[in-house]
PDB file of C-alpha atoms in Angstrom:
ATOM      1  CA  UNK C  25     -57.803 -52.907  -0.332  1.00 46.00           C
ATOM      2  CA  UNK C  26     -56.243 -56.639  -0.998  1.00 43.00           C
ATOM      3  CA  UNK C  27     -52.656 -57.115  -0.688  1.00 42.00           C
ATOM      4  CA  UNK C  28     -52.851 -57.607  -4.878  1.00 35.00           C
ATOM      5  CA  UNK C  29     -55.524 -54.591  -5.528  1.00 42.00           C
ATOM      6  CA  UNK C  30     -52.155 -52.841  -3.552  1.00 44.00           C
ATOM      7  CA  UNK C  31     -49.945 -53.719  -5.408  1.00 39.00           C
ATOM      8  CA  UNK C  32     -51.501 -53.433  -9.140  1.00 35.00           C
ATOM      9  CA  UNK C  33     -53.048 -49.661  -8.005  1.00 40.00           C
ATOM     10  CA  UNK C  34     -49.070 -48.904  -7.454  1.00 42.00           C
ATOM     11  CA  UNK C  35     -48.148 -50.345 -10.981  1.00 36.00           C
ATOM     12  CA  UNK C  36     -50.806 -48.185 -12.760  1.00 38.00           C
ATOM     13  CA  UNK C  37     -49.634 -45.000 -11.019  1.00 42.00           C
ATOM     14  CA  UNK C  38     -45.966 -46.018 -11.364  1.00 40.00           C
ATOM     15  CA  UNK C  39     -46.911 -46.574 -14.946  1.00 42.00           C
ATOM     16  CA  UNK C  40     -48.727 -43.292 -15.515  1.00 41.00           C
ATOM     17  CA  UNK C  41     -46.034 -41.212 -13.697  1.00 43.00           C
ATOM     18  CA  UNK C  42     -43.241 -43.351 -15.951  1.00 43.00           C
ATOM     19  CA  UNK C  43     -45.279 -42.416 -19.773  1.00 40.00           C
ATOM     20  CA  UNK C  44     -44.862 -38.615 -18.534  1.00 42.00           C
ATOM     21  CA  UNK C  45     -42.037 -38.848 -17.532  1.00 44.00           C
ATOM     22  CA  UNK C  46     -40.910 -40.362 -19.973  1.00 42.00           C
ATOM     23  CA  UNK C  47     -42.300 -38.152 -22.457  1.00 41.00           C
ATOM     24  CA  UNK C  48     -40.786 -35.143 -20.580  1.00 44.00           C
ATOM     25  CA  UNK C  49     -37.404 -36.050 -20.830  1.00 45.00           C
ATOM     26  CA  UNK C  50     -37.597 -37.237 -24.806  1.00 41.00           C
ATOM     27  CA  UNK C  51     -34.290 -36.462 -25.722  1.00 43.00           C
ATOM     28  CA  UNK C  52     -34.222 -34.277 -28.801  1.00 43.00           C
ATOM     29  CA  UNK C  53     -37.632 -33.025 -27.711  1.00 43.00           C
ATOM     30  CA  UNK C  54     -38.626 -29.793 -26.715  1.00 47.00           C
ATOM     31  CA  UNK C  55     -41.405 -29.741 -25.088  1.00 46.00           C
ATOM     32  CA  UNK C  56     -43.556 -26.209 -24.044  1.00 51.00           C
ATOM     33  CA  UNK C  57     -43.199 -25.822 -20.305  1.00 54.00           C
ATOM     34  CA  UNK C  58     -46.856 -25.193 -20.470  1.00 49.00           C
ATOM     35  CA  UNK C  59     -47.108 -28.962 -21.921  1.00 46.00           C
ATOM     36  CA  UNK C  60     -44.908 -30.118 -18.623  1.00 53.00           C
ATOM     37  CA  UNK C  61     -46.916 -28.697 -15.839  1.00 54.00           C
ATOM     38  CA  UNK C  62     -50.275 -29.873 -17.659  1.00 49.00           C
ATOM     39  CA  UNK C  63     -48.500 -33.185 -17.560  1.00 49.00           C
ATOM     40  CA  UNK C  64     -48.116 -32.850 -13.657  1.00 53.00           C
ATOM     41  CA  UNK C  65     -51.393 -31.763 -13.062  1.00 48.00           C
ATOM     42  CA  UNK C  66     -52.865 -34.737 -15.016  1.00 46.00           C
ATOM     43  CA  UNK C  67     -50.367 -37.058 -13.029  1.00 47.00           C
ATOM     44  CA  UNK C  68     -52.123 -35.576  -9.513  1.00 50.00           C
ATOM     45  CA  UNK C  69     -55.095 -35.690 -10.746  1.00 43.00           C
ATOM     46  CA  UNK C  70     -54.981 -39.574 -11.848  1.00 43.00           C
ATOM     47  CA  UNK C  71     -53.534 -40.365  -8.469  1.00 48.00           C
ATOM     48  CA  UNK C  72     -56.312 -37.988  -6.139  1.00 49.00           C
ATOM     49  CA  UNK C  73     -59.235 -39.291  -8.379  1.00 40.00           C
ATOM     50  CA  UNK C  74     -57.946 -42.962  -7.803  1.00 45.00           C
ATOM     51  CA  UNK C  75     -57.752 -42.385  -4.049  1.00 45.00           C
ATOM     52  CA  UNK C  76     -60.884 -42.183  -1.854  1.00 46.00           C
ATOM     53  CA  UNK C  77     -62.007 -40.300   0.892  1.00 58.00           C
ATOM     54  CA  UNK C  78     -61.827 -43.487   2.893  1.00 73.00           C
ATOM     55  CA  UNK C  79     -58.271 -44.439   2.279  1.00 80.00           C
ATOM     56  CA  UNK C  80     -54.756 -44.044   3.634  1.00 85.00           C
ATOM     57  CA  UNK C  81     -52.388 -41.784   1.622  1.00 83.00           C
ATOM     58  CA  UNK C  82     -49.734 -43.928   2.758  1.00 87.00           C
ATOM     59  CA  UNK C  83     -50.604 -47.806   2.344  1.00 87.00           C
ATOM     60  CA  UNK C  84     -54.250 -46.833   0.461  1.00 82.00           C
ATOM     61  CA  UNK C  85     -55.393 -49.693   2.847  1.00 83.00           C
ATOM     62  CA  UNK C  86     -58.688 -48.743   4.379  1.00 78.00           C
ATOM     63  CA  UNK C  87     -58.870 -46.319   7.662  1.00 74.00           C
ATOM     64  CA  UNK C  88     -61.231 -45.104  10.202  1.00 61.00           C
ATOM     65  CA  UNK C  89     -63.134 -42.567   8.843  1.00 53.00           C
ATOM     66  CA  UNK C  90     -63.077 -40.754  12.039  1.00 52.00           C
ATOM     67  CA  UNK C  91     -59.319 -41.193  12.682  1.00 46.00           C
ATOM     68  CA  UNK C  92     -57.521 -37.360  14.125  1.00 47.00           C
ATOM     69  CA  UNK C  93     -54.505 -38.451  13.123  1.00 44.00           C
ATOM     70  CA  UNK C  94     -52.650 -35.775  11.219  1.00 56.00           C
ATOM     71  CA  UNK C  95     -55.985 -34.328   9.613  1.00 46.00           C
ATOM     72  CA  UNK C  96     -57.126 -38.029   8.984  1.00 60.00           C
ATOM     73  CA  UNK C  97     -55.471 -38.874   6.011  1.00 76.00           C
ATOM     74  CA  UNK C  98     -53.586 -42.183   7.441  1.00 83.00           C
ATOM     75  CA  UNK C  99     -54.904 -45.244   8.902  1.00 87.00           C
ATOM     76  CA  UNK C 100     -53.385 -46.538  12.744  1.00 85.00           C
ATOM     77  CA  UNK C 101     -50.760 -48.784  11.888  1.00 89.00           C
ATOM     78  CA  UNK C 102     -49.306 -45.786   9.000  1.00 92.00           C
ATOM     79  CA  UNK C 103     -50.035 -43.271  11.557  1.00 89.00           C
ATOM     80  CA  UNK C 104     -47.333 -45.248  14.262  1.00 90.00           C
ATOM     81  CA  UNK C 105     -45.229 -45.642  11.579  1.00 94.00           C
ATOM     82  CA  UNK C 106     -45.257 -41.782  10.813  1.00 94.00           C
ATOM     83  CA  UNK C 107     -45.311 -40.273  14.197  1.00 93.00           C
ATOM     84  CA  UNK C 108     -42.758 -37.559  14.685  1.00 94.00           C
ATOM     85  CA  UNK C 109     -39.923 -37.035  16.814  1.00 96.00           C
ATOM     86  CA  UNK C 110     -40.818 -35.830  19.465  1.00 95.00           C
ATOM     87  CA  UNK C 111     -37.647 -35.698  21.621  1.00 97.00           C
ATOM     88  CA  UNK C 112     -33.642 -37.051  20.864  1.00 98.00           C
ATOM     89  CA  UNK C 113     -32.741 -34.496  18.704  1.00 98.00           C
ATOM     90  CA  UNK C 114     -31.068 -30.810  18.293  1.00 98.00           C
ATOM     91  CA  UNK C 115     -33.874 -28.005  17.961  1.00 97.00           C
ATOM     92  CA  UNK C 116     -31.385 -26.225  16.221  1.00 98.00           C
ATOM     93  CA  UNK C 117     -30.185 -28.351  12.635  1.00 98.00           C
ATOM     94  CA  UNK C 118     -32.203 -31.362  14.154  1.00 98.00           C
ATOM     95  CA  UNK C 119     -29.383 -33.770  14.761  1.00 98.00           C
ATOM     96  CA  UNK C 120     -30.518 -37.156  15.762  1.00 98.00           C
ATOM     97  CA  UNK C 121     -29.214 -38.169  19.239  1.00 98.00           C
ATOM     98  CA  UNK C 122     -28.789 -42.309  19.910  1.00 96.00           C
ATOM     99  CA  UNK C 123     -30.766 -42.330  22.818  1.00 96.00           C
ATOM    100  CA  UNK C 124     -34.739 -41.087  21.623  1.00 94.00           C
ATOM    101  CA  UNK C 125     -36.379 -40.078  24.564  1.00 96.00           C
ATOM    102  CA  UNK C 126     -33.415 -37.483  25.576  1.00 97.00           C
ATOM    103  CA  UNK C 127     -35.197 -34.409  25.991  1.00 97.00           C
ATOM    104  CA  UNK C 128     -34.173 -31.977  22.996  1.00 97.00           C
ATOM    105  CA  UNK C 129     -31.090 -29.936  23.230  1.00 98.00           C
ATOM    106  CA  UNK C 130     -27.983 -28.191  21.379  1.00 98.00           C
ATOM    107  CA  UNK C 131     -25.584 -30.541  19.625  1.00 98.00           C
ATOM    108  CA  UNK C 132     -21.652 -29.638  20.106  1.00 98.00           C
ATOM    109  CA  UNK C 133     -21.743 -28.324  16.533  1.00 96.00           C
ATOM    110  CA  UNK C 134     -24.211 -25.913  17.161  1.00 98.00           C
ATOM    111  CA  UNK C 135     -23.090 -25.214  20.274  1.00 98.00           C
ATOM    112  CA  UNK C 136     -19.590 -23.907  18.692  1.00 98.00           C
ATOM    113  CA  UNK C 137     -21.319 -22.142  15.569  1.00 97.00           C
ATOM    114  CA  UNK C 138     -24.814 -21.087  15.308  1.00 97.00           C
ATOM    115  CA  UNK C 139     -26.669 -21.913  12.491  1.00 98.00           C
ATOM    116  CA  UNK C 140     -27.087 -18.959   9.910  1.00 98.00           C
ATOM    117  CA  UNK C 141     -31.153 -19.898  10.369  1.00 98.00           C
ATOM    118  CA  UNK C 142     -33.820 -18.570  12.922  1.00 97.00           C
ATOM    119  CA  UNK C 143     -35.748 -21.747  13.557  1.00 96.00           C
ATOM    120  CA  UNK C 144     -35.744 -25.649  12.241  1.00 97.00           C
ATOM    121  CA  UNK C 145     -38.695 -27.718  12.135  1.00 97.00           C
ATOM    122  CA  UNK C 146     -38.716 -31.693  10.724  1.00 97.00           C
ATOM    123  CA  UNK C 147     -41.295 -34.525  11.328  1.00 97.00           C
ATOM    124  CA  UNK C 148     -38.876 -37.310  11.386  1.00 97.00           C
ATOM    125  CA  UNK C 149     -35.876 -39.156  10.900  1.00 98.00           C
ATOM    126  CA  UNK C 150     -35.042 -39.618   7.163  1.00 98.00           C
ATOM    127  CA  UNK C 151     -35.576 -44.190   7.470  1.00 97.00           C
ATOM    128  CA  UNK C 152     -38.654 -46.459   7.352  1.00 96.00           C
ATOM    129  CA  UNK C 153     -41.900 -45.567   5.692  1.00 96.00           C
ATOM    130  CA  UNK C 154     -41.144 -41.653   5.346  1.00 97.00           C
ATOM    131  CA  UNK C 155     -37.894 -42.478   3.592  1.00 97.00           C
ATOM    132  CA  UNK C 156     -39.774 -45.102   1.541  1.00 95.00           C
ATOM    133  CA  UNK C 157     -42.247 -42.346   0.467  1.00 95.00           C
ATOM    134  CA  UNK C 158     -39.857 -39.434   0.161  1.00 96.00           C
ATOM    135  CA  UNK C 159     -37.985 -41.574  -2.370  1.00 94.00           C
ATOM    136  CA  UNK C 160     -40.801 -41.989  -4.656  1.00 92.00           C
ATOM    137  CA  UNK C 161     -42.105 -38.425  -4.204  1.00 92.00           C
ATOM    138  CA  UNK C 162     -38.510 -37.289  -5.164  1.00 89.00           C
ATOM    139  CA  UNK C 163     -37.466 -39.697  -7.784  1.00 87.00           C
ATOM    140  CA  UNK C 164     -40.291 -41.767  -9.223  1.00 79.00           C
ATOM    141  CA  UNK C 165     -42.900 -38.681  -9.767  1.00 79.00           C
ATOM    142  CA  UNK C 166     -44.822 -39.701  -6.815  1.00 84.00           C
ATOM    143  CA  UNK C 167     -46.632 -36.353  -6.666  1.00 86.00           C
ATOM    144  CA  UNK C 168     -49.530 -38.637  -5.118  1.00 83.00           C
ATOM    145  CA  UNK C 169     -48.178 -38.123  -1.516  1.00 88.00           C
ATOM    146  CA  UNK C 170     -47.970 -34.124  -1.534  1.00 87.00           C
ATOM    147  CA  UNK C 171     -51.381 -33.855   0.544  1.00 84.00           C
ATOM    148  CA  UNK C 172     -49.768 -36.821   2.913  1.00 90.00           C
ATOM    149  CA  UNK C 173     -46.542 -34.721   3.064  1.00 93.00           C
ATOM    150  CA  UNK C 174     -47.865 -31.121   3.729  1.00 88.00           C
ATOM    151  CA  UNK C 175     -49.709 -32.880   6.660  1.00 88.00           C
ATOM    152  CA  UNK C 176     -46.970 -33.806   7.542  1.00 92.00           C
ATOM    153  CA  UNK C 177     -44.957 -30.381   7.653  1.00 93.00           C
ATOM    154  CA  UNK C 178     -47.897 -28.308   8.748  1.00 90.00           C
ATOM    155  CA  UNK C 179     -47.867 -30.664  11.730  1.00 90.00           C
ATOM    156  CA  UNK C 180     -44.584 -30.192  12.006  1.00 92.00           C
ATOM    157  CA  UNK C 181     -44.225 -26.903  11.830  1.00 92.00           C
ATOM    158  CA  UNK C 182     -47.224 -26.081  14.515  1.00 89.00           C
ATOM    159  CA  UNK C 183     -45.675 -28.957  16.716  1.00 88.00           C
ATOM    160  CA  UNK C 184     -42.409 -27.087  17.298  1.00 84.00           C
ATOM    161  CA  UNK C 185     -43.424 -23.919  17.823  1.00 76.00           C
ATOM    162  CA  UNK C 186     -43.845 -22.264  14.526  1.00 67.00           C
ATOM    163  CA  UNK C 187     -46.282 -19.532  15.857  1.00 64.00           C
ATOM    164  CA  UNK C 188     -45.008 -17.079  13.773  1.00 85.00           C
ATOM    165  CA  UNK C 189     -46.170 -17.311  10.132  1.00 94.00           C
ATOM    166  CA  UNK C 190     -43.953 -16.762   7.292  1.00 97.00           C
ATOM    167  CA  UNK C 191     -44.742 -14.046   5.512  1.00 98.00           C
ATOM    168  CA  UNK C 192     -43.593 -15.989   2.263  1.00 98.00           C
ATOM    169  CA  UNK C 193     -42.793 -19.592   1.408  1.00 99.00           C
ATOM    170  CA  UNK C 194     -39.516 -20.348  -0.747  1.00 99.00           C
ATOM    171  CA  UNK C 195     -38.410 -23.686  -1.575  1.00 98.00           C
ATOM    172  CA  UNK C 196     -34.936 -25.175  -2.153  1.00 98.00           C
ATOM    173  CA  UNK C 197     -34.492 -24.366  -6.239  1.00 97.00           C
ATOM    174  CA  UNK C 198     -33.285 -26.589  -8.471  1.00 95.00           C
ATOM    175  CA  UNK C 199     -30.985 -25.340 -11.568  1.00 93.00           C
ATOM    176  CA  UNK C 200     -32.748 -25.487 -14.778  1.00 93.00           C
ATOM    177  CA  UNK C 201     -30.799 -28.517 -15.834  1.00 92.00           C
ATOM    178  CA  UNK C 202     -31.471 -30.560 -12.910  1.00 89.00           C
ATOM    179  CA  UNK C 203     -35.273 -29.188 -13.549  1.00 91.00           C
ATOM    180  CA  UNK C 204     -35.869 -30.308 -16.769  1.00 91.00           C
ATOM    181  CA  UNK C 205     -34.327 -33.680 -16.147  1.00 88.00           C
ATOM    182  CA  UNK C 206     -36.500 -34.301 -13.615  1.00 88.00           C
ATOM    183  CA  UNK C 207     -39.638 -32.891 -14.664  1.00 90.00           C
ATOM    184  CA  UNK C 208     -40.224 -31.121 -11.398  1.00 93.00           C
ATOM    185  CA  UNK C 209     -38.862 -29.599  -8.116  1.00 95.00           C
ATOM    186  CA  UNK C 210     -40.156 -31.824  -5.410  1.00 94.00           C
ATOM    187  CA  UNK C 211     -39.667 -28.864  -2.626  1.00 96.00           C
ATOM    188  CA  UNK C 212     -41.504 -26.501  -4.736  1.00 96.00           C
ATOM    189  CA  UNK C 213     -44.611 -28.803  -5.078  1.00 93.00           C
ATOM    190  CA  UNK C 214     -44.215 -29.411  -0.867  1.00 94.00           C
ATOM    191  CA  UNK C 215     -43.793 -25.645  -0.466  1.00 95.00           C
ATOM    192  CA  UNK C 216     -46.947 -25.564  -2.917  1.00 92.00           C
ATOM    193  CA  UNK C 217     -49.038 -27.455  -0.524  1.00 84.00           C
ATOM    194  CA  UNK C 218     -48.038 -26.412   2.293  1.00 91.00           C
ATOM    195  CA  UNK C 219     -48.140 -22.243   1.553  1.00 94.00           C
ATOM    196  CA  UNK C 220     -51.775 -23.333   0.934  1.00 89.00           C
ATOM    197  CA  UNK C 221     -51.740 -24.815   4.525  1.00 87.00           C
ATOM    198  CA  UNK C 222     -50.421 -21.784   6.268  1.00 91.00           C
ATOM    199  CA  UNK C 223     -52.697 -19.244   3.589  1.00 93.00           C
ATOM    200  CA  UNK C 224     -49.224 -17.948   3.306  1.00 96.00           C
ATOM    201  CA  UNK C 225     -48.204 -16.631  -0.385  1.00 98.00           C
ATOM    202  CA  UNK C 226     -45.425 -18.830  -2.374  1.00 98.00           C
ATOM    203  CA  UNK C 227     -42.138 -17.516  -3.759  1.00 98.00           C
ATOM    204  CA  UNK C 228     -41.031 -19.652  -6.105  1.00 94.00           C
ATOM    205  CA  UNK C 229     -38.361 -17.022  -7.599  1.00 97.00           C
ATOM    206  CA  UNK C 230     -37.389 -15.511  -4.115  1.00 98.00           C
ATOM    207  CA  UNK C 231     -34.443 -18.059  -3.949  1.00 98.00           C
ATOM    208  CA  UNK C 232     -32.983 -19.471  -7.594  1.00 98.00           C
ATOM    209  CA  UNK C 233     -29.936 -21.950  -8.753  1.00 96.00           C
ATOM    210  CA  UNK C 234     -27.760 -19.969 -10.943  1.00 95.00           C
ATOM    211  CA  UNK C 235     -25.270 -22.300 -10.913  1.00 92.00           C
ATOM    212  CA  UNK C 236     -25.125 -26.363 -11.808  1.00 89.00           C
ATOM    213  CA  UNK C 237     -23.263 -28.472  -9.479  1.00 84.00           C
ATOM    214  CA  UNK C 238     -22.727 -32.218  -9.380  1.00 76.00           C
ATOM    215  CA  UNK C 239     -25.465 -34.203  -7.104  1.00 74.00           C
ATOM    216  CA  UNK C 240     -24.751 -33.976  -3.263  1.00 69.00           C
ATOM    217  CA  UNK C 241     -25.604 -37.548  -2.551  1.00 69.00           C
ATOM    218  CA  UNK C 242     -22.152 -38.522  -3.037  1.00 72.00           C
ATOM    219  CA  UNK C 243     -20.093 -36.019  -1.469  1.00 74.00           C
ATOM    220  CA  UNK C 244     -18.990 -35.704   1.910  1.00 77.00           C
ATOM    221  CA  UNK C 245     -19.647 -32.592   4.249  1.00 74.00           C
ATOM    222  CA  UNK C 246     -16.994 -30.356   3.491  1.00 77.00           C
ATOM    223  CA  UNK C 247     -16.962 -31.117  -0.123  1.00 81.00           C
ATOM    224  CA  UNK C 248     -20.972 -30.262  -0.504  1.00 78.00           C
ATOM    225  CA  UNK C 249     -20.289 -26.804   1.004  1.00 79.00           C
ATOM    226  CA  UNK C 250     -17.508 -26.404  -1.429  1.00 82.00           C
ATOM    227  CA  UNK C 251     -19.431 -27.500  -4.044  1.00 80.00           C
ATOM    228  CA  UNK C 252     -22.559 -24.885  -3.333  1.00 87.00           C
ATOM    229  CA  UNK C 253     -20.367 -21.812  -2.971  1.00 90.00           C
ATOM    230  CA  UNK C 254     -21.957 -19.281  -5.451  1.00 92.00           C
ATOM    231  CA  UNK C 255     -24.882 -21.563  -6.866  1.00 94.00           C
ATOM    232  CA  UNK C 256     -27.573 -19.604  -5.359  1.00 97.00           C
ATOM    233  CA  UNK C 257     -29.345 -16.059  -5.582  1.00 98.00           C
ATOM    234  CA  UNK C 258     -32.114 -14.641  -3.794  1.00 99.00           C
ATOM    235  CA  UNK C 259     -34.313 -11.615  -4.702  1.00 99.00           C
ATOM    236  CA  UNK C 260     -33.213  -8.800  -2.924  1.00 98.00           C
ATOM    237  CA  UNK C 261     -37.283  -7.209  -3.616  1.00 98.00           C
ATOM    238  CA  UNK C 262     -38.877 -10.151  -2.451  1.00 98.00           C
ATOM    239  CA  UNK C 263     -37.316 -10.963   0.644  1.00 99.00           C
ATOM    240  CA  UNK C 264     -35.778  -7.733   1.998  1.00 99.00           C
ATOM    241  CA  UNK C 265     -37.383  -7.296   5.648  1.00 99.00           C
ATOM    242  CA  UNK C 266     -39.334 -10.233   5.319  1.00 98.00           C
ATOM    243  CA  UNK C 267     -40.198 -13.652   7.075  1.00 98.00           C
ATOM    244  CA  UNK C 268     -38.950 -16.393   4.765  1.00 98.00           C
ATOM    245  CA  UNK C 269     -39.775 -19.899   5.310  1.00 98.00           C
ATOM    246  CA  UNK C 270     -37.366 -22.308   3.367  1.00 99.00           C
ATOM    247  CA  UNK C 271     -38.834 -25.086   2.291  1.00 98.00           C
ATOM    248  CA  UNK C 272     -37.098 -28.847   1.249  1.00 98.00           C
ATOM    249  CA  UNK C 273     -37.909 -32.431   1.465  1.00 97.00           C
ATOM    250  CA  UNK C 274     -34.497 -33.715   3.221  1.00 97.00           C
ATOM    251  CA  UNK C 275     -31.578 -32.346   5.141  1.00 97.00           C
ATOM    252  CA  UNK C 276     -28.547 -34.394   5.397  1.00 93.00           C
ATOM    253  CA  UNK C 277     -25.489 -32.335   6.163  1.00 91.00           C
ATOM    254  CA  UNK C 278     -27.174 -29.066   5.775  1.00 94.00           C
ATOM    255  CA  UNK C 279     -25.008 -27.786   3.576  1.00 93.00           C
ATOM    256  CA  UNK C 280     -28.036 -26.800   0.852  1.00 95.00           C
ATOM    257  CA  UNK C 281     -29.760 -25.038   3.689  1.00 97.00           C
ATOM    258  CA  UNK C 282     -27.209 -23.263   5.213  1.00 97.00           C
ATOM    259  CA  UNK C 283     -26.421 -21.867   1.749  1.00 96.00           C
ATOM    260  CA  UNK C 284     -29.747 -20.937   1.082  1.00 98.00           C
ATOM    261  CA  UNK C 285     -30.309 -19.052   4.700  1.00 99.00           C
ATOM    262  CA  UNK C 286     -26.763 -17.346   4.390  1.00 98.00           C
ATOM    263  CA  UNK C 287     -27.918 -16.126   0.607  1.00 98.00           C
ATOM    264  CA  UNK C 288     -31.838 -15.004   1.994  1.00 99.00           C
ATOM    265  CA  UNK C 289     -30.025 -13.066   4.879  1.00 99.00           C
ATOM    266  CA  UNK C 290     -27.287 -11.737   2.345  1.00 98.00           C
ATOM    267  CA  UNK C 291     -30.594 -10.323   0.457  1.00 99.00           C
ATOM    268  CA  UNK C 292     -31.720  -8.567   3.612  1.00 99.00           C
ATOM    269  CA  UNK C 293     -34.412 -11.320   5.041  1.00 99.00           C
ATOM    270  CA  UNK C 294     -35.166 -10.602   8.801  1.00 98.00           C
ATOM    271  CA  UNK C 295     -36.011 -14.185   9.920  1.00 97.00           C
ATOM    272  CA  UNK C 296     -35.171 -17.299   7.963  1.00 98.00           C
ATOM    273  CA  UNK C 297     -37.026 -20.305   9.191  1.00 98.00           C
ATOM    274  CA  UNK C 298     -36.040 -23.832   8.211  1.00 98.00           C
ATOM    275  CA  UNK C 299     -38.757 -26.473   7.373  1.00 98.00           C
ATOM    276  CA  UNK C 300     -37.614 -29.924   6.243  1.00 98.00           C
ATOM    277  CA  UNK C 301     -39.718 -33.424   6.499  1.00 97.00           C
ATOM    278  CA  UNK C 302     -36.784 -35.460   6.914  1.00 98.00           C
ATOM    279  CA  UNK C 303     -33.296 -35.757   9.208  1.00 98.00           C
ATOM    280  CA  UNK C 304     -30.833 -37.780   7.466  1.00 94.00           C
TER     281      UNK C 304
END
């Protein structure tokens, strides 16, 4: 695809996704949550029909059709650009270490205080092309990269050891407010993908929001945890003795995720596994 063919197919989805979006957040408008996830689907729909077998979900630029690169779905240059970490890192809360090729091992935090999770699996660090299209996915209804990103986590899962399978999915919840602002929950439609993936069932009301809270991005560590104290419940009838794998999109101080674990466990979970595509 031309550099301009690029560039207008990326106005006409940005356009589509902005109408519905749009239309979702009218204010004064109440619109049928049945209305909202029709929207969605449409949205996906519009973006999948527009993409071909024979393109990149990252660049849509053209790629070998034989390509194994995480189930074929990006072309070479993409594919470099989207490799995962493979060493430099804490296996524990994935901590980024300066030097990349240091083989993986426990940071001093996690050294001092285990994390209140079993296992933690991430593809990359949270910069460059996967921060480029986590952005859009999260914030400009860019529901067009799910397949890219469950290939994504399903290789990252498998790549660091996740042999044993969840016995449920459950993503990071949004509160209703933050929902319906939004239009969607970005880990639930990752989660989505992926529980299809792993032929693992999804759970989107194992783990809810029951309380709002101001937006993390601006807060530092100690005032995030603060901040999440008491915002989240999990279903004691879902989870109790169970395998739970939390699902989000980003982990920056971990503060979301440890709540979440520490809630799942609270609930009588017997293994909480951590899946995130991105290390900030």
């Amino acid at each position: 695809m031309s550099r301009l063919g690029k560039e207008w197919f990326g106005l006409a989805r940005l356009n589509l996704a902005g109408r519905l979006a749009t239309l979702l957040r009218m204010p004064g408008q109440v619109m049928p949550a049945a209305f909202g996830r029709a929207a969605m689907r449409v949205l996906r729909l519009a973006v999948g029909v527009a993409l071909s077998k024979e393109r990149c979900l990252a660049c849509y630029g053209l790629r070998a059709t034989d390509s194994p690169v995480c189930d074929a779905v990006l072309c070479a240059a993409c594919a470099r650009e989207l490799a995962p970490r493979l060493a430099g890192y804490c296996p524990s809360c994935g901590e980024l270490y300066a030097q990349a090729d240091d083989p993986p091992h426990l940071c001093a935090e996690c050294l001092r205080t285990p994390k209140p999770w079993d296992s933690f699996f991430f593809h990359g660090p949270y910069a460059g092309l996967l921060k480029d299209i986590l952005l859009a996915f999260k914030f400009r209804q860019g529901l067009g990269h799910a397949r890219l990103l469950q290939a994504l986590a399903a290789e990252a899962f498998f790549l660091r050891g996740g042999s044993g399978l969840p016995d449920l999915l459950a993503p990071v919840p949004l509160h209703p407010r933050r929902l319906a602002w939004r239009g969607y929950n970005q880990s639930l439609e990752l989660a989505r993908d992926l529980a299809h993936a792993l032929d693992r069932p999804l759970c989107h009301s194992a783990l809810m929001r029951i309380r709002h809270t101001p937006p993390q991005a601006r807060l530092d560590a100690r005032t995030r945890r603060i901040n999440l104290l008491g915002a989240f419940r999990a279903d004691e009838a879902q989870v109790e003795g169970r395998r739970v794998l939390l699902v989000d999109d980003i982990m920056t101080t971990g503060a979301t995720i440890e709540q979440c674990a520490l809630v799942l466990k609270a609930a009588g979970a017997s293994v909480v596994d951590v899946l995130v595509l991105a290390r900030a």
